[in-house]
Amino acid sequence: MASPITSNLLLFSILFFSSSSNLLLFPFVVPLSVGTLNDEAGGEVDPLVTRASFPMDGDVAWVVQVTDLHVSAYHPDRADDLVRLLAPVLRIIRPSLLLITGDITDAKNKKRTSSRQDESEWVVYRNAIDAIVKRGGIDKHRIFDIRGNHDKYGVPYVGHKLDFFSTHSVSSQLNRLSTIYSISLMEEDKRYIFLGIDDTLSVGIRGPSNLFGHPTDKMIKVVNSELQYWDKDSKLVTKVVFGHFPMSFSASSEKGERYETTFARQSISAYICGHLHAKFSKKLWKLHSVKFASDAKELQTVQNFWEWELGDWKENKLVRILAIDGGVVSFLDIELSRNQLQEEFQTTIFITYPTDSTSMNTFDRSSQSMRRDINALVFSAEEILNVTAKVYDSFRKFKIVEEIPLQLVTSLNVQKPLFHAKWNAESYKSLSPTRYWLQVIALDSQGKETSSKIRPFSVEGKPAIQSPTWLKYLIFEIQWEGLYLVLLWSNLGFLFLLLSIPKLLYHFVERSAKYKKWAMSVFSSPIQQRNTQFWVLWFLMEGSRSRKCWFSLVIYLLWLITMPWFWGRATSESGDIGQMYLSGWKIQSPDHHITTARLGTPDVMVITLPFMYLVVTPVVVLTYGLLAEKSVVYLRSSRKARFSNGTINLNLESGHQLEVVARASPSSLKDIIASTLLKICGGWARRILLLACMIIALVHFKLCYTLMCAYGVGPVALSPTLSWAPPLLLVQAVYSTMGTED
């Protein structure tokens, strides 16, 4: 994620491999990338889908996920660390799959002010993966990488010469250039499904307006069909979906469809992703409860699934191990240290069952038969001699209530780091999902003891959902697509009300003497001047008097709603010029025969919301403030004139007359300069407003400069709506209110 608002989703699935001294389990892969082919069950496969199948040994399978690598030409250490740190991890963990869930390359210039594809970054990534395959002992067929938004920056379309994912990614090397990966881990009576989705923009708009996932109606239909396809199998099926974008940063399809309903309807266990980076939180997890109408009945059905976002590799070197244990999905995130030696790997304990009740349980299984086992994966470079599980009772000050020895699970094919024990699960039934806590301790051949993190569990599967922090709620819990529309149209509604209601009020009281008498009476009474309601009404009425300023603001707002904001090179540094509207980008196809509109909605929110809230709204408010301040000065001057002999009448632009003190004409250049400065700067209130105008002008310049760097200096600078209009409106307001000093 490139800016305060960027980030990426990932899922890593790892299936079992033998140690480096044993033979690897070579996969049985069915690549389907062009046309349609039949799989082993005889089903026809959509061209968008690539299916791959791998054998599985036993009930427990685990995969590895990494995300947001951001391989950069200006930060070679990221790719070096990928090889130096990840390869030893894979050699010891021996996963079934390695999933790389987007933002493979950084695609940014050195100053990070513009985005573009750099083939050298992709070459570095390809070489790094080759080194990982060689040193980590993983078959390349078991590596699945998908695009993130950075991997689509400046790519006009898939297959373009700038689409380096299609030439250097692992998927491209293995002819798996589809948008959906359907990966099956098979055992005699079980099947674990990992479904990968690439829902990046069809037209790779450059940053910053490329931030969301954009599934199409067709893609959601195919995802639904592919997930449903595996239910035809009589085997126990567990489904996990991986992608780049969190649900909060995924847009709706053309017909308003969303992934959440599809995932719930097809009973997936979890969706794993990246995109947001660990700068926001390393615990961005959410339990989705989705209501939908059953196909067979009119009754509403509620289905739960977890969403687990993984932090980035770029800065935090985070790796996720995700396991499926007899249909129960759990995960463990580990953070690798840049300072650790290449061959150094800390013993890691991963309890696959029972799962953590605070972040992995989905429903109450009290009505079902409970599992009476404990399973833990122990990954270590040393031989493990002893593994023990300890159960604590939090209601009794975390007193140890049972110690259970775990035994290594033996397999005819390969050695697995899985330890298992039976226990009396009935003893730990509780109304509270956090009463009992579990910890596993392992002792290796070097005499070193390693403990897992103590965590709560519920044998009945009861979840204990923790209240999110405000930042987690804002970033991960809210659907930004819907929030964007609320923020945008509430702002526009406020501005139109601010312009229309005072104008209507002024129209009705324009010729009324009561308003003027009332205003004069207020200004003659210091006590009444403290009335806040008077100043609000005065601000609104006097701010809308100037026809020239008022019509300029109304026309500008209508232009922002209906016409292009600016022109820019949206798809590449040397590409065609596109137009950005409030509703998104409008771009012509490379052959100029087709024009695509509304691209990058709601991605353009990173441009429109700051511009509306930090520039347009302040311009309107400051214009009103300057006009209201001018009226205050004239009104006070008219009161002073009552006590002087020489008075004149000044006919204001708005049409009402107020008396002001007659002033002598300046006689020298010094007096002329002083008089001019006095007219411009006025009293202390006007100086504050002018200072605010300067601040808004600087904010506007910074926003324009950012967009010039992103989409080209020339096109953006020559776009009057964005670059010229706000400062010209401020200049007009300042010039129109030059006059009498206080």
XYZ file of C-alpha atoms in Angstrom:
742
model
C 0.000 0.000 0.000
C 1.541 3.172 -1.192
C 0.093 6.018 0.818
C -1.893 6.530 4.028
C -4.728 4.863 2.336
C -3.088 1.914 0.550
C -2.608 -1.723 1.421
C -2.800 -5.402 0.135
C -4.539 -8.814 0.802
C -2.838 -12.246 0.714
C -3.480 -15.909 1.273
C -0.815 -18.526 1.550
C -1.687 -22.094 1.463
C 0.998 -24.624 2.184
C 0.672 -28.358 1.648
C 2.993 -30.969 3.006
C 6.484 -31.577 1.688
C 9.067 -33.947 2.963
C 12.369 -32.823 4.430
C 15.217 -31.941 2.082
C 16.687 -35.398 2.506
C 13.476 -37.126 1.436
C 11.800 -37.273 -1.938
C 9.402 -34.410 -2.653
C 5.786 -35.182 -3.384
C 5.518 -34.059 -6.970
C 2.119 -32.482 -7.728
C -0.449 -33.636 -10.164
C -1.297 -30.379 -11.927
C -4.137 -29.743 -14.342
C -3.474 -26.349 -15.971
C -6.452 -24.896 -17.795
C -5.645 -21.501 -19.197
C -6.972 -21.430 -22.740
C -10.396 -22.651 -23.764
C -12.184 -25.248 -21.621
C -10.960 -28.635 -20.534
C -12.488 -31.396 -18.468
C -11.150 -32.186 -15.024
C -11.030 -35.576 -13.400
C -14.702 -35.379 -12.367
C -15.855 -34.589 -15.875
C -16.908 -30.970 -15.227
C -16.396 -28.295 -17.834
C -14.068 -25.530 -16.677
C -14.628 -21.843 -17.356
C -11.797 -20.128 -19.291
C -11.313 -17.767 -16.341
C -10.364 -20.699 -14.110
C -7.168 -22.678 -13.704
C -7.489 -25.878 -11.690
C -4.616 -27.657 -10.012
C -4.643 -30.747 -7.805
C -2.064 -32.028 -5.306
C -2.036 -35.131 -3.116
C -2.426 -34.758 0.642
C -1.241 -37.071 3.407
C -3.543 -37.213 6.438
C -6.139 -34.856 7.863
C -3.828 -31.901 8.477
C -2.476 -29.746 5.654
C -0.737 -26.404 5.925
C 0.210 -23.651 3.528
C 2.297 -20.467 3.689
C 1.161 -17.002 2.693
C 3.215 -13.866 2.101
C 1.945 -10.595 0.743
C 2.961 -7.088 -0.286
C 6.548 -7.855 -1.201
C 6.973 -4.500 -2.984
C 10.167 -5.557 -4.746
C 11.765 -2.255 -5.709
C 14.633 -1.164 -7.920
C 15.495 1.361 -5.199
C 15.331 -1.143 -2.312
C 17.230 -4.275 -3.401
C 17.236 -5.512 0.216
C 13.583 -6.542 -0.068
C 14.291 -9.209 -2.668
C 17.530 -10.218 -0.912
C 15.635 -10.681 2.364
C 12.993 -12.687 0.551
C 15.603 -15.254 -0.468
C 17.711 -15.049 2.692
C 14.811 -15.337 5.162
C 11.954 -17.110 3.389
C 13.913 -19.987 1.816
C 15.082 -21.453 5.178
C 11.543 -21.094 6.541
C 10.084 -23.059 3.637
C 12.765 -25.727 3.947
C 11.776 -26.376 7.570
C 8.009 -25.799 7.357
C 7.621 -27.773 4.096
C 4.213 -26.356 3.128
C 1.850 -27.818 0.586
C 1.473 -24.444 -1.128
C 3.096 -21.032 -1.162
C 0.638 -18.232 -1.894
C 1.845 -14.745 -2.808
C -1.168 -12.485 -2.606
C -0.318 -9.371 -4.564
C 1.734 -6.194 -4.690
C 4.693 -8.215 -5.855
C 6.554 -5.161 -7.131
C 6.485 -1.564 -5.904
C 6.058 0.131 -9.315
C 7.013 3.526 -7.888
C 9.720 6.001 -8.774
C 12.497 6.823 -6.310
C 10.592 9.708 -4.712
C 7.354 7.642 -4.703
C 5.531 10.480 -6.449
C 4.453 8.543 -9.543
C 3.746 4.952 -10.496
C 4.999 2.965 -13.470
C 5.955 -0.599 -14.295
C 9.681 -1.375 -14.145
C 10.698 -4.640 -15.791
C 13.903 -4.793 -13.752
C 11.808 -5.248 -10.593
C 10.026 -8.203 -12.162
C 13.314 -9.767 -13.247
C 14.591 -9.452 -9.673
C 11.399 -11.080 -8.395
C 11.675 -13.933 -10.879
C 15.291 -14.573 -9.887
C 14.360 -14.449 -6.207
C 11.644 -17.083 -6.687
C 14.093 -19.311 -8.584
C 16.543 -19.018 -5.671
C 13.769 -19.789 -3.158
C 12.766 -22.878 -5.115
C 16.376 -24.065 -5.142
C 17.187 -23.322 -1.498
C 13.763 -23.837 0.042
C 13.069 -27.222 -1.503
C 9.601 -26.311 -2.772
C 8.264 -27.318 -6.166
C 7.523 -24.244 -8.295
C 4.180 -25.793 -9.300
C 3.098 -25.315 -5.689
C 3.704 -21.548 -5.793
C 0.742 -19.373 -6.770
C 1.085 -15.615 -7.163
C -1.685 -13.141 -7.970
C -1.728 -9.462 -8.870
C -2.171 -6.576 -6.468
C -3.009 -3.002 -7.383
C 0.705 -2.081 -7.605
C 1.219 -4.874 -10.135
C -1.449 -3.287 -12.350
C -0.260 0.334 -12.105
C 0.167 1.707 -15.613
C -0.851 -1.510 -17.403
C -3.436 -0.499 -20.058
C -4.686 -4.071 -20.412
C -3.641 -7.653 -19.716
C -1.121 -8.736 -22.347
C 0.189 -5.212 -22.982
C 3.941 -4.816 -23.290
C 3.944 -3.248 -19.796
C 2.122 -6.239 -18.291
C 5.237 -7.868 -16.841
C 3.178 -10.136 -14.567
C 2.215 -12.015 -17.732
C 5.877 -12.689 -18.529
C 7.762 -12.916 -15.214
C 5.338 -14.200 -12.570
C 5.349 -17.823 -11.467
C 1.843 -18.195 -12.828
C 2.930 -16.998 -16.257
C 5.898 -19.363 -16.329
C 3.544 -22.280 -15.677
C 0.917 -21.063 -18.144
C -1.598 -20.223 -15.415
C -2.657 -16.766 -16.617
C -6.267 -16.958 -15.488
C -8.000 -14.696 -12.997
C -9.196 -17.518 -10.731
C -7.081 -20.351 -9.327
C -8.901 -23.414 -8.023
C -6.397 -25.490 -6.053
C -7.372 -28.826 -4.559
C -5.524 -30.775 -1.862
C -6.855 -34.304 -2.009
C -6.984 -37.212 0.396
C -9.160 -40.322 0.312
C -12.175 -38.850 2.096
C -11.272 -35.146 2.231
C -10.672 -32.283 -0.135
C -9.295 -28.889 0.867
C -9.979 -26.136 -1.680
C -7.986 -22.914 -2.046
C -9.569 -20.465 -4.469
C -7.430 -17.513 -5.599
C -9.035 -14.432 -7.173
C -7.450 -11.588 -9.138
C -9.929 -8.699 -9.111
C -7.611 -5.832 -9.984
C -8.876 -3.130 -12.345
C -9.303 -4.286 -15.943
C -7.547 -1.089 -17.050
C -4.509 -0.497 -14.859
C -4.943 3.123 -13.834
C -1.874 4.597 -12.203
C -1.880 5.512 -8.530
C -3.240 6.998 -6.426
C -6.673 6.265 -7.956
C -6.151 2.502 -8.079
C -6.888 1.273 -4.587
C -9.860 -1.113 -4.664
C -10.642 -4.567 -5.928
C -13.142 -4.558 -8.797
C -14.973 -7.864 -9.283
C -17.293 -8.059 -12.269
C -20.681 -9.756 -12.443
C -19.131 -12.479 -14.564
C -16.284 -13.049 -12.130
C -18.590 -13.307 -9.112
C -20.727 -15.769 -11.056
C -17.695 -17.903 -11.917
C -16.402 -17.788 -8.321
C -19.833 -18.883 -7.099
C -19.952 -21.686 -9.666
C -16.438 -22.897 -8.864
C -17.066 -22.976 -5.111
C -20.361 -24.741 -5.665
C -18.767 -27.238 -8.024
C -16.818 -28.939 -5.237
C -19.974 -29.574 -3.202
C -20.933 -32.247 -5.733
C -18.115 -34.354 -4.320
C -19.130 -36.786 -1.594
C -15.912 -36.008 0.276
C -15.617 -33.565 3.164
C -14.828 -30.235 1.531
C -13.241 -27.221 3.242
C -12.940 -23.978 1.283
C -10.536 -21.080 1.729
C -10.422 -18.079 -0.629
C -7.367 -15.869 -1.038
C -6.987 -12.528 -2.769
C -5.278 -9.187 -2.439
C -8.010 -6.781 -1.344
C -9.912 -6.852 1.950
C -13.687 -6.842 1.683
C -13.715 -3.249 2.961
C -11.597 -2.288 -0.068
C -13.560 -4.273 -2.657
C -16.145 -2.566 -4.836
C -19.486 -3.981 -5.879
C -20.001 -5.428 -9.344
C -22.000 -3.745 -12.101
C -25.263 -5.103 -10.661
C -24.313 -4.366 -7.077
C -23.243 -7.921 -6.208
C -20.558 -8.473 -3.576
C -18.252 -11.322 -2.633
C -19.523 -11.561 0.949
C -22.869 -13.032 -0.095
C -21.203 -15.499 -2.460
C -18.697 -16.622 0.171
C -21.422 -17.086 2.777
C -23.750 -18.898 0.390
C -20.980 -21.350 -0.552
C -19.918 -21.873 3.092
C -16.271 -20.917 2.857
C -14.300 -21.084 6.094
C -12.019 -18.096 5.598
C -10.903 -15.373 3.217
C -7.269 -14.312 3.529
C -5.743 -11.211 1.986
C -3.213 -8.385 2.335
C -3.132 -4.806 0.984
C -3.372 -2.775 4.197
C 0.100 -3.461 5.632
C 0.967 -3.868 9.299
C 1.246 -0.093 9.814
C -2.466 -0.101 10.637
C -2.512 -3.289 12.690
C -1.120 -6.799 12.712
C -4.517 -8.119 13.811
C -6.956 -7.073 11.125
C -9.430 -9.934 11.488
C -13.190 -9.917 11.072
C -15.942 -12.505 11.487
C -18.522 -11.893 8.757
C -22.133 -12.833 9.515
C -24.063 -12.674 6.270
C -27.804 -13.049 5.784
C -29.079 -14.377 2.501
C -32.202 -16.012 1.148
C -31.951 -19.753 0.630
C -32.528 -20.998 -2.909
C -34.988 -23.599 -1.720
C -36.777 -21.594 0.975
C -37.875 -18.055 1.554
C -36.320 -18.097 5.019
C -33.246 -15.993 5.721
C -30.074 -17.984 6.361
C -27.109 -16.683 8.359
C -23.632 -17.966 7.536
C -20.298 -16.962 9.074
C -16.806 -16.834 7.645
C -13.555 -15.267 8.807
C -11.539 -12.628 7.011
C -7.861 -12.541 8.008
C -5.623 -9.817 6.594
C -1.881 -10.432 6.680
C 0.597 -7.620 7.222
C 3.261 -6.841 4.666
C 6.608 -8.425 3.865
C 7.915 -5.053 2.674
C 8.670 -3.599 6.104
C 7.602 -6.199 8.655
C 8.690 -9.510 7.076
C 5.462 -11.253 8.108
C 4.755 -14.838 7.089
C 1.498 -16.694 7.693
C 1.122 -20.427 8.193
C -2.464 -21.486 7.558
C -3.593 -24.997 8.444
C -6.710 -27.079 7.873
C -7.144 -29.779 10.499
C -10.060 -32.076 9.725
C -11.990 -29.176 8.205
C -11.091 -26.652 10.925
C -9.066 -23.674 9.643
C -6.518 -21.819 11.776
C -3.424 -19.701 11.249
C -0.226 -18.477 12.855
C 1.584 -15.279 11.836
C 5.318 -15.113 12.431
C 7.578 -12.094 12.017
C 11.061 -12.730 10.706
C 13.919 -10.527 11.814
C 16.167 -8.846 9.273
C 19.061 -9.457 11.630
C 18.659 -13.204 11.898
C 21.182 -15.412 10.176
C 20.317 -17.180 6.968
C 20.272 -20.651 8.516
C 18.723 -19.556 11.798
C 15.100 -20.524 12.433
C 13.419 -20.304 15.797
C 11.361 -23.337 16.782
C 7.721 -22.481 16.083
C 4.684 -24.183 17.611
C 1.340 -23.977 15.807
C -1.714 -25.392 17.604
C -4.089 -26.497 14.850
C -6.786 -27.829 17.199
C -8.487 -26.594 19.311
C -8.450 -23.173 17.693
C -8.161 -19.740 19.272
C -11.676 -18.727 20.370
C -10.937 -15.007 19.919
C -10.044 -15.091 16.231
C -10.796 -18.475 14.653
C -14.053 -19.981 15.955
C -17.124 -19.330 13.838
C -20.114 -20.957 15.540
C -21.285 -22.899 18.574
C -20.802 -26.638 18.057
C -22.296 -27.578 21.435
C -25.103 -29.483 19.711
C -22.603 -31.530 17.698
C -20.188 -34.218 18.746
C -16.996 -32.685 20.068
C -13.558 -33.637 18.900
C -11.470 -35.225 21.612
C -7.994 -34.465 20.370
C -5.206 -31.900 20.476
C -3.019 -31.318 17.434
C 0.071 -29.142 17.152
C 2.646 -28.596 14.421
C 6.184 -28.107 15.713
C 8.577 -26.652 13.131
C 12.202 -26.826 14.140
C 15.663 -27.266 12.690
C 16.447 -29.554 15.644
C 14.988 -32.911 16.572
C 12.010 -32.565 18.912
C 12.206 -34.898 21.920
C 9.170 -33.997 23.967
C 5.938 -32.030 23.437
C 3.476 -31.256 26.244
C 0.170 -29.367 26.298
C -0.906 -27.432 29.387
C -4.478 -26.352 30.118
C -5.091 -23.301 32.345
C -8.289 -22.177 34.059
C -8.620 -18.372 33.943
C -11.416 -18.519 36.552
C -8.883 -19.946 39.013
C -6.074 -17.433 38.423
C -4.713 -19.432 35.464
C -3.996 -22.504 37.517
C -2.753 -25.507 35.505
C -5.575 -28.049 35.460
C -4.034 -30.673 33.168
C -0.773 -31.560 31.404
C -1.078 -33.773 28.335
C 1.884 -35.363 26.513
C 1.667 -35.232 22.705
C 3.059 -37.929 20.438
C 4.584 -37.566 16.983
C 2.234 -38.674 14.217
C 3.993 -41.190 11.997
C 3.308 -41.533 8.289
C 4.210 -44.191 5.772
C 5.258 -41.606 3.185
C 7.085 -38.791 4.897
C 8.000 -37.486 8.293
C 5.486 -34.881 9.481
C 6.058 -32.379 12.304
C 2.563 -33.121 13.674
C 2.056 -34.022 17.330
C -1.209 -35.458 18.599
C -2.969 -36.505 21.802
C -6.422 -37.602 22.938
C -8.110 -35.843 25.843
C -11.446 -35.598 27.624
C -12.965 -32.582 25.901
C -16.159 -32.862 27.965
C -14.199 -31.649 30.987
C -13.680 -28.247 29.369
C -17.240 -27.383 28.403
C -17.987 -23.871 29.602
C -20.445 -21.037 29.064
C -17.454 -18.745 28.598
C -15.368 -19.182 25.423
C -12.331 -17.702 27.205
C -12.343 -19.624 30.470
C -9.825 -22.296 29.473
C -6.471 -21.485 27.908
C -3.983 -23.749 26.133
C -0.214 -23.717 25.747
C 2.131 -26.230 24.102
C 5.776 -26.635 25.168
C 8.403 -28.414 23.051
C 11.874 -29.626 24.081
C 14.495 -30.148 21.354
C 17.657 -32.254 21.220
C 19.776 -29.260 22.260
C 17.882 -28.975 25.520
C 16.104 -25.777 24.450
C 12.505 -25.411 25.532
C 10.061 -23.442 23.358
C 6.550 -22.424 24.379
C 3.651 -21.401 22.196
C 1.665 -18.299 22.976
C -1.020 -19.064 25.545
C -4.469 -18.627 24.060
C -8.135 -19.304 24.943
C -10.120 -22.128 23.405
C -13.645 -23.477 23.429
C -14.292 -27.171 22.810
C -17.807 -26.211 21.760
C -16.478 -23.801 19.127
C -17.893 -20.682 20.756
C -16.350 -17.460 19.406
C -15.225 -14.643 21.712
C -15.186 -11.653 19.398
C -13.175 -8.743 20.720
C -14.318 -5.155 20.212
C -12.272 -3.505 17.448
C -10.216 -0.398 18.028
C -11.460 2.751 16.296
C -8.686 2.497 13.692
C -9.424 -1.150 12.966
C -13.120 -0.375 12.703
C -12.507 2.538 10.357
C -10.088 0.693 8.065
C -11.324 -2.878 8.155
C -14.932 -2.967 9.339
C -16.440 -0.235 7.157
C -17.233 -0.722 3.478
C -15.430 2.266 1.995
C -17.417 2.085 -1.208
C -20.610 2.969 0.675
C -18.892 5.411 3.025
C -17.429 7.265 0.044
C -20.873 7.991 -1.369
C -22.086 9.187 2.024
C -19.095 11.497 2.518
C -19.216 12.817 -1.044
C -22.913 13.570 -1.376
C -23.265 14.868 2.169
C -20.527 17.371 1.352
C -22.137 18.372 -1.948
C -25.537 18.582 -0.261
C -24.121 20.822 2.448
C -22.551 23.140 -0.121
C -25.726 23.447 -2.196
C -27.787 24.122 0.926
C -25.223 26.697 2.002
C -25.604 28.425 -1.348
C -29.345 28.063 -1.930
C -31.098 28.605 1.414
C -29.409 31.943 2.278
C -30.030 33.137 -1.277
C -33.749 32.360 -0.965
C -33.918 34.091 2.418
C -32.160 37.137 1.013
C -34.593 37.209 -1.920
C -37.547 37.527 0.483
C -35.980 40.153 2.776
C -34.097 42.118 0.119
C -36.508 45.069 0.165
C -37.498 44.688 3.793
C -36.383 47.470 6.129
C -36.905 45.264 9.173
C -33.750 43.234 8.507
C -31.618 46.390 8.234
C -33.152 47.927 11.361
C -32.666 44.688 13.258
C -29.016 44.479 12.150
C -28.400 48.096 13.166
C -29.991 47.505 16.575
C -27.769 44.486 17.187
C -24.632 46.410 16.301
C -25.661 49.211 18.655
C -25.952 46.775 21.588
C -22.800 45.026 22.874
C -24.965 42.490 24.708
C -26.894 41.475 21.582
C -23.648 41.144 19.636
C -22.849 38.103 21.770
C -25.793 36.242 20.258
C -24.360 33.375 18.177
C -27.552 32.972 16.159
C -27.253 36.543 14.871
C -23.719 35.980 13.555
C -24.697 32.702 11.865
C -27.649 34.413 10.163
C -25.500 37.409 9.272
C -22.817 35.134 7.791
C -25.376 33.338 5.623
C -27.323 36.390 4.497
C -24.408 38.701 3.780
C -22.295 35.910 2.281
C -24.889 35.257 -0.406
C -25.436 38.918 -1.411
C -22.777 39.164 -4.084
C -24.368 37.907 -7.288
C -21.015 37.608 -9.051
C -19.425 35.453 -6.349
C -22.576 33.418 -5.762
C -23.119 32.501 -9.402
C -19.419 31.647 -9.785
C -19.615 29.173 -6.899
C -22.849 27.556 -8.134
C -21.512 27.135 -11.679
C -18.275 25.658 -10.316
C -20.115 23.062 -8.200
C -22.344 22.059 -11.120
C -19.241 21.681 -13.286
C -17.593 19.432 -10.683
C -20.636 17.134 -10.708
C -21.107 16.819 -14.462
C -17.860 17.722 -16.228
C -14.251 16.419 -16.111
C -12.063 17.576 -13.237
C -8.768 17.210 -15.033
C -6.923 15.453 -17.823
C -3.962 13.155 -17.247
C -1.956 10.175 -18.446
C -3.956 7.606 -16.533
C -2.494 4.346 -17.791
C 1.182 5.001 -18.481
C 3.759 7.781 -18.619
C 3.513 7.941 -22.414
C -0.058 6.720 -22.780
C -3.174 8.454 -24.047
C -4.802 11.272 -22.115
C -7.766 10.299 -19.947
C -10.378 12.416 -18.195
C -11.221 12.121 -14.512
C -14.816 12.809 -13.521
C -16.493 12.673 -10.153
C -17.743 9.230 -11.191
C -14.321 7.926 -12.246
C -11.978 7.895 -15.226
C -13.010 8.030 -18.870
C -10.389 6.379 -21.070
C -10.245 5.383 -24.704
C -9.079 1.916 -25.700
C -5.669 1.698 -27.450
C -7.374 1.410 -30.850
C -9.587 4.452 -30.020
C -12.728 2.514 -30.974
C -14.109 2.025 -27.448
C -14.369 4.540 -24.611
C -14.578 3.133 -21.113
C -16.195 5.346 -18.472
C -16.575 5.203 -14.677
C -13.259 3.433 -14.227
C -11.743 3.596 -10.773
C -14.880 4.170 -8.728
C -14.635 4.446 -5.734
C -10.831 4.590 -6.094
C -11.002 8.266 -7.094
C -12.102 9.023 -3.529
C -8.435 9.615 -2.657
C -8.612 12.601 -5.030
C -12.197 13.811 -4.759
C -12.690 13.742 -0.982
C -9.528 15.707 -0.057
C -10.292 18.205 -2.829
C -13.919 18.677 -1.771
C -13.281 18.836 1.970
C -9.938 20.660 2.025
C -10.304 22.994 -0.957
C -13.822 23.479 -2.337
C -15.677 23.682 0.990
C -13.162 26.143 2.514
C -13.337 28.282 -0.652
C -17.123 28.600 -0.292
C -16.929 29.282 3.448
C -14.119 31.839 3.075
C -15.995 33.622 0.271
C -19.000 33.938 2.564
C -16.731 35.059 5.391
C -15.081 37.801 3.347
C -18.435 39.141 2.147
C -19.912 39.037 5.651
C -16.847 40.777 7.087
C -17.150 43.535 4.498
C -20.773 44.142 5.488
C -19.777 44.327 9.155
C -17.181 46.979 8.343
C -19.677 49.060 6.365
C -22.328 48.734 9.070
C -19.961 49.856 11.791
C -18.712 52.697 9.596
C -22.257 53.872 9.082
C -22.791 54.007 12.835
C -19.643 56.112 13.246
C -20.871 58.411 10.515
C -23.895 59.366 12.614
C -21.557 61.326 14.886
C -19.625 63.083 12.136
C -20.595 65.924 9.855
C -19.248 64.616 6.538
C -21.001 61.459 5.342
C -21.511 59.800 1.990
C -23.656 56.915 0.745
C -21.977 53.864 -0.694
C -24.041 51.718 -3.029
C -22.898 48.168 -2.462
C -22.788 45.518 -5.160
C -25.713 43.827 -3.476
C -27.921 46.885 -3.869
C -28.369 48.029 -0.237
C -27.079 51.388 0.998
C -25.045 51.993 4.112
C -23.401 55.203 5.193
C -19.636 55.391 5.503
C -17.224 58.036 6.593
C -15.804 60.223 3.839
C -12.061 59.923 3.471
C -9.482 62.229 2.114
C -7.692 61.256 -1.074
C -4.109 60.145 -0.570
C -1.630 62.840 -1.526
C 1.642 60.898 -1.860
C 2.949 57.546 -3.114
C 3.463 56.414 0.474
C -0.132 57.258 1.261
C -1.307 55.454 -1.868
C 0.594 52.266 -0.901
C -0.662 52.478 2.676
C -4.212 53.027 1.479
C -4.007 50.087 -0.928
C -2.638 47.755 1.750
C -5.331 48.943 4.106
C -8.001 48.183 1.521
C -6.594 44.705 0.922
C -5.790 43.739 4.512
C -8.398 45.736 6.439
C -8.917 44.942 10.114
C -7.906 41.943 12.200
C -10.879 39.803 11.101
C -10.069 40.285 7.439
C -6.412 39.491 8.050
C -7.381 36.184 9.642
C -9.562 35.373 6.637
C -6.750 36.288 4.234
C -4.364 34.047 6.164
C -6.887 31.221 5.864
C -7.094 31.893 2.109
C -3.331 31.557 1.822
C -3.387 28.254 3.732
C -6.107 26.852 1.462
C -4.148 28.034 -1.581
C -1.106 26.102 -0.317
C -3.213 22.984 0.315
C -4.633 23.298 -3.193
C -1.152 23.663 -4.685
C 0.064 20.564 -2.843
C -2.870 18.489 -4.100
C -2.314 19.717 -7.656
C 1.414 19.034 -7.424
C 0.719 15.465 -6.262
C -1.590 14.874 -9.221
C 0.879 16.478 -11.638
C 3.548 14.036 -10.491
C 1.118 11.144 -10.782
C -0.554 11.910 -14.118
C 1.690 14.376 -15.939
C 2.515 18.040 -15.302
C 1.175 19.390 -18.584
C -2.293 17.804 -18.694
C -3.074 18.480 -15.040
C -1.699 22.025 -15.044
C -3.830 22.874 -18.088
C -7.018 21.578 -16.435
C -8.880 24.734 -15.303
C -11.440 22.961 -13.100
C -8.810 21.508 -10.820
C -5.824 23.812 -11.124
C -7.163 27.297 -11.820
C -10.712 27.634 -10.487
C -10.181 27.497 -6.682
C -7.476 30.195 -6.496
C -9.394 32.371 -9.001
C -12.535 32.102 -6.855
C -10.537 33.199 -3.803
C -8.980 36.104 -5.723
C -12.436 37.157 -6.882
C -13.747 37.113 -3.311
C -10.759 39.082 -1.991
C -10.983 41.678 -4.772
C -14.750 42.068 -4.417
C -14.411 42.807 -0.715
C -11.572 45.315 -0.894
C -12.654 48.621 0.578
C -13.122 50.360 3.838
C -10.944 49.498 6.775
C -12.354 49.040 10.200
